[in-house]
Structure formats: C-alpha cells, structure tokens
Amino acid sequence: MKNILYIGRHPEILETVVRLINNNEDWFGAGAETDEDAMELFERIHFHIVLLGCGIEPENEEKLRTFFKSTNPDCAIVQHYGGGSGLLTNEIRMALENHNMA
C-alpha cells in the first residue's frame, strides 16, 4: 500500500483527488487544505508521495517541501496541475517509478 498526501486549497478539488487516489486498491489517499493539517498528517502517517495542488503560495510551498524532505527524505514531492484521473494516475505512477517504489 502506497500512502499519498494531496494538499490543495480548493475543497471540492481536494475531495475529488483523494477519492480518485482511493479508487486504486494499492493506494491510500489523504488530503489537507492547510499547511498545518498537511504537516500534522505527514508526522502521523508515512507518506510515499506528496502531491502539491494549485493555489499554494510559493513561500508556503517552499516551507512544505523543506519540512517534508527533512522529515522523510525518501518521499516524492510532485506538483499536481490538475486534469483528469488519467493524468493523476500517471503522475503517481511516474513518481513511484522515479523513486523506485513501484
């Protein structure tokens, strides 16, 4: 089971992305709207991938990236630009392959 954290500022998109992740029986998806919620989840659950959604301010994104990498250097951090479920699935699969987690 691969754990995937999605961080997004838009509740409807967050809900959709997490649902799409959880449609794959090999993945567990969780979502967070705020940086604080994301960091709290990250400390409690061993995530393999973090997907950064749209709307995260550059300074917050840098803070999050630094936190995630210092907490779990093996975690893949991927910028998620949206699109359909096919694009999301490909982003996740490529991240797993690129980090030898497939």
Coordinates of N, CA and C in Angstrom, one line a residue:
M1 N 0.9 -1.2 0.0 CA 0.0 0.0 0.0 C 0.9 1.2 0.0
K2 N 0.6 2.1 -0.9 CA 1.4 3.4 -1.0 C 0.5 4.5 -0.5
N3 N 1.0 5.3 0.4 CA 0.3 6.4 1.0 C 0.6 7.7 0.3
I4 N -0.4 8.4 -0.1 CA -0.3 9.6 -0.9 C -1.1 10.8 -0.2
L5 N -0.4 11.9 0.0 CA -1.0 13.1 0.6 C -1.2 14.1 -0.5
Y6 N -2.4 14.6 -0.6 CA -2.7 15.7 -1.5 C -3.0 16.9 -0.7
I7 N -2.3 18.0 -1.1 CA -2.5 19.3 -0.5 C -3.1 20.2 -1.5
G8 N -4.3 20.8 -1.2 CA -5.0 21.6 -2.1 C -5.8 22.7 -1.4
R9 N -6.0 23.8 -1.9 CA -6.7 24.9 -1.3 C -8.2 24.9 -1.6
H10 N -8.6 24.1 -2.6 CA -10.0 24.1 -3.0 C -10.7 22.8 -2.5
P11 N -11.6 22.9 -1.6 CA -12.2 21.7 -1.0 C -12.8 20.7 -2.0
E12 N -13.5 21.2 -3.0 CA -14.1 20.3 -4.0 C -13.0 19.5 -4.8
I13 N -12.0 20.2 -5.2 CA -10.9 19.5 -5.9 C -10.2 18.5 -5.0
L14 N -9.9 19.0 -3.8 CA -9.3 18.1 -2.8 C -10.1 16.8 -2.6
E15 N -11.4 16.9 -2.4 CA -12.2 15.8 -2.2 C -12.2 14.9 -3.4
T16 N -12.2 15.4 -4.6 CA -12.2 14.6 -5.9 C -10.8 13.9 -6.0
V17 N -9.7 14.6 -5.8 CA -8.4 14.0 -6.0 C -8.2 12.8 -5.0
V18 N -8.6 13.0 -3.7 CA -8.5 12.0 -2.7 C -9.4 10.8 -3.1
R19 N -10.6 11.0 -3.6 CA -11.4 10.0 -4.0 C -10.8 9.2 -5.1
L20 N -10.2 9.9 -6.1 CA -9.6 9.2 -7.3 C -8.4 8.4 -6.8
I21 N -7.6 8.9 -5.9 CA -6.5 8.1 -5.4 C -7.0 6.9 -4.7
N22 N -8.0 7.0 -3.9 CA -8.5 5.8 -3.1 C -9.3 4.8 -4.0
N23 N -9.6 5.2 -5.2 CA -10.2 4.2 -6.2 C -9.2 3.1 -6.6
N24 N -7.9 3.4 -6.3 CA -6.9 2.4 -6.6 C -6.6 1.6 -5.3
E25 N -6.8 0.3 -5.4 CA -6.7 -0.6 -4.2 C -5.3 -0.6 -3.6
D26 N -4.3 -0.2 -4.4 CA -2.9 -0.2 -3.9 C -2.5 1.1 -3.3
W27 N -3.4 2.1 -3.3 CA -3.1 3.4 -2.7 C -4.0 3.8 -1.6
F28 N -3.5 4.6 -0.7 CA -4.3 5.2 0.3 C -4.1 6.7 0.2
G29 N -5.1 7.5 0.0 CA -5.0 8.9 -0.2 C -5.6 9.6 1.0
A30 N -4.9 10.7 1.4 CA -5.4 11.6 2.4 C -5.2 13.0 1.9
G31 N -6.0 14.0 2.4 CA -6.0 15.3 1.9 C -5.9 16.4 3.0
A32 N -5.3 17.5 2.6 CA -5.3 18.6 3.6 C -5.4 19.9 2.8
E33 N -6.2 20.8 3.4 CA -6.4 22.2 2.8 C -5.3 23.2 3.3
T34 N -4.9 23.0 4.6 CA -3.9 23.9 5.2 C -2.5 23.3 5.3
D35 N -1.5 24.1 5.4 CA -0.2 23.6 5.7 C -0.1 22.9 7.0
E36 N -0.7 23.5 8.0 CA -0.7 22.9 9.3 C -1.3 21.5 9.3
D37 N -2.4 21.3 8.7 CA -3.1 20.0 8.6 C -2.2 19.0 7.8
A38 N -1.5 19.5 6.8 CA -0.7 18.6 5.9 C 0.5 18.2 6.8
M39 N 1.1 19.1 7.5 CA 2.3 18.7 8.3 C 1.9 17.7 9.4
E40 N 0.8 18.0 10.0 CA 0.3 17.1 11.1 C 0.1 15.7 10.6
L41 N -0.6 15.6 9.4 CA -0.8 14.3 8.8 C 0.5 13.6 8.4
F42 N 1.4 14.4 7.9 CA 2.7 13.8 7.5 C 3.5 13.3 8.7
E43 N 3.3 13.9 9.8 CA 4.0 13.4 11.0 C 3.4 12.1 11.5
R44 N 2.1 11.9 11.3 CA 1.4 10.7 11.8 C 1.4 9.5 10.8
I45 N 1.5 9.8 9.5 CA 1.4 8.7 8.5 C 2.7 8.8 7.6
H46 N 3.2 7.6 7.3 CA 4.4 7.5 6.4 C 3.9 7.6 5.0
F47 N 4.0 8.8 4.4 CA 3.6 9.0 3.0 C 4.8 8.7 2.1
H48 N 4.4 8.1 1.0 CA 5.4 7.9 -0.1 C 5.5 9.0 -1.1
I49 N 4.3 9.7 -1.3 CA 4.2 10.8 -2.3 C 3.4 11.9 -1.6
V50 N 3.8 13.1 -1.9 CA 3.0 14.3 -1.6 C 2.7 15.0 -3.0
L51 N 1.4 15.2 -3.2 CA 1.0 16.0 -4.4 C 0.6 17.4 -4.0
L52 N 1.3 18.4 -4.6 CA 1.0 19.8 -4.3 C 0.1 20.3 -5.3
G53 N -1.1 20.7 -4.9 CA -2.1 21.2 -5.8 C -2.0 22.7 -6.1
C54 N -2.8 23.2 -6.9 CA -2.8 24.6 -7.3 C -3.2 25.5 -6.1
G55 N -2.7 26.7 -6.1 CA -3.2 27.7 -5.1 C -2.2 27.8 -3.9
I56 N -1.2 27.0 -3.8 CA -0.3 27.1 -2.7 C 0.7 28.2 -3.0
E57 N 0.8 29.2 -2.1 CA 1.7 30.3 -2.4 C 3.2 29.8 -2.4
P58 N 4.0 30.4 -3.2 CA 5.4 29.9 -3.4 C 6.2 29.8 -2.0
E59 N 6.0 30.8 -1.1 CA 6.7 30.7 0.1 C 6.2 29.5 1.0
N60 N 4.9 29.3 0.9 CA 4.4 28.1 1.7 C 4.8 26.8 1.0
E61 N 4.9 26.8 -0.3 CA 5.3 25.6 -1.0 C 6.7 25.2 -0.6
E62 N 7.6 26.2 -0.5 CA 9.0 26.0 -0.1 C 9.1 25.5 1.3
K63 N 8.3 26.1 2.2 CA 8.3 25.7 3.6 C 7.8 24.2 3.7
L64 N 6.8 23.8 3.0 CA 6.3 22.5 3.0 C 7.3 21.5 2.4
R65 N 7.9 21.8 1.3 CA 8.9 21.0 0.7 C 10.1 20.7 1.7
T66 N 10.5 21.8 2.3 CA 11.6 21.7 3.3 C 11.2 20.7 4.5
F67 N 10.0 21.0 5.0 CA 9.5 20.1 6.1 C 9.4 18.7 5.7
F68 N 8.8 18.4 4.5 CA 8.6 17.0 4.1 C 10.0 16.3 3.9
K69 N 10.9 17.0 3.2 CA 12.2 16.4 2.9 C 13.0 16.2 4.2
S70 N 12.9 17.1 5.2 CA 13.6 16.9 6.4 C 13.0 15.8 7.3
T71 N 11.7 15.6 7.2 CA 11.0 14.6 7.9 C 11.1 13.2 7.3
N72 N 11.0 13.1 6.0 CA 11.1 11.9 5.2 C 11.8 12.1 3.9
P73 N 13.1 12.0 3.9 CA 13.9 12.3 2.6 C 13.5 11.4 1.4
D74 N 12.9 10.3 1.7 CA 12.6 9.4 0.6 C 11.2 9.7 -0.1
C75 N 10.5 10.6 0.5 CA 9.2 10.9 0.0 C 9.3 11.7 -1.3
A76 N 8.5 11.3 -2.3 CA 8.5 12.0 -3.6 C 7.5 13.2 -3.5
I77 N 7.9 14.4 -3.9 CA 7.1 15.5 -3.9 C 6.8 15.9 -5.4
V78 N 5.5 15.9 -5.7 CA 5.1 16.1 -7.1 C 4.1 17.3 -7.2
Q79 N 4.4 18.2 -8.2 CA 3.4 19.3 -8.5 C 2.3 18.7 -9.3
H80 N 1.1 18.8 -8.7 CA -0.1 18.3 -9.4 C -0.8 19.5 -10.1
Y81 N -0.9 19.5 -11.4 CA -1.5 20.6 -12.1 C -3.0 20.4 -12.5
G82 N -3.6 19.3 -12.1 CA -5.0 19.1 -12.4 C -5.1 18.2 -13.6
G83 N -6.3 18.2 -14.2 CA -6.5 17.3 -15.3 C -7.3 16.2 -14.9
G84 N -7.6 15.2 -15.7 CA -8.4 14.1 -15.4 C -7.7 13.0 -14.6
S85 N -8.5 12.0 -14.3 CA -8.0 10.9 -13.5 C -6.8 10.2 -14.1
G86 N -6.8 10.2 -15.5 CA -5.6 9.6 -16.2 C -4.3 10.3 -15.9
L87 N -4.4 11.6 -15.9 CA -3.2 12.4 -15.6 C -2.7 12.2 -14.2
L88 N -3.6 12.2 -13.2 CA -3.3 11.9 -11.8 C -2.7 10.6 -11.7
T89 N -3.3 9.5 -12.2 CA -2.7 8.2 -12.1 C -1.3 8.1 -12.7
N90 N -1.1 8.8 -13.9 CA 0.3 8.8 -14.5 C 1.3 9.5 -13.6
E91 N 0.9 10.7 -13.0 CA 1.8 11.4 -12.1 C 2.2 10.5 -10.9
I92 N 1.3 9.8 -10.4 CA 1.6 9.0 -9.2 C 2.5 7.8 -9.7
R93 N 2.1 7.1 -10.7 CA 2.9 6.0 -11.2 C 4.3 6.4 -11.6
M94 N 4.5 7.6 -12.2 CA 5.8 8.1 -12.6 C 6.6 8.4 -11.3
A95 N 6.0 9.0 -10.3 CA 6.7 9.3 -9.1 C 7.2 8.0 -8.4
L96 N 6.3 7.0 -8.4 CA 6.7 5.8 -7.7 C 7.8 5.1 -8.5
E97 N 7.8 5.1 -9.8 CA 8.9 4.6 -10.6 C 10.2 5.3 -10.5
N98 N 10.1 6.7 -10.5 CA 11.3 7.5 -10.4 C 12.0 7.4 -9.0
H99 N 11.2 7.0 -8.0 CA 11.8 6.8 -6.7 C 11.9 5.4 -6.3
N100 N 11.8 4.5 -7.3 CA 12.0 3.1 -7.1 C 11.1 2.5 -6.0
M101 N 9.8 3.0 -6.1 CA 8.8 2.5 -5.1 C 7.7 1.7 -5.8
A102 N 7.8 1.5 -7.1 CA 6.7 0.8 -7.8 C 6.6 -0.6 -7.4

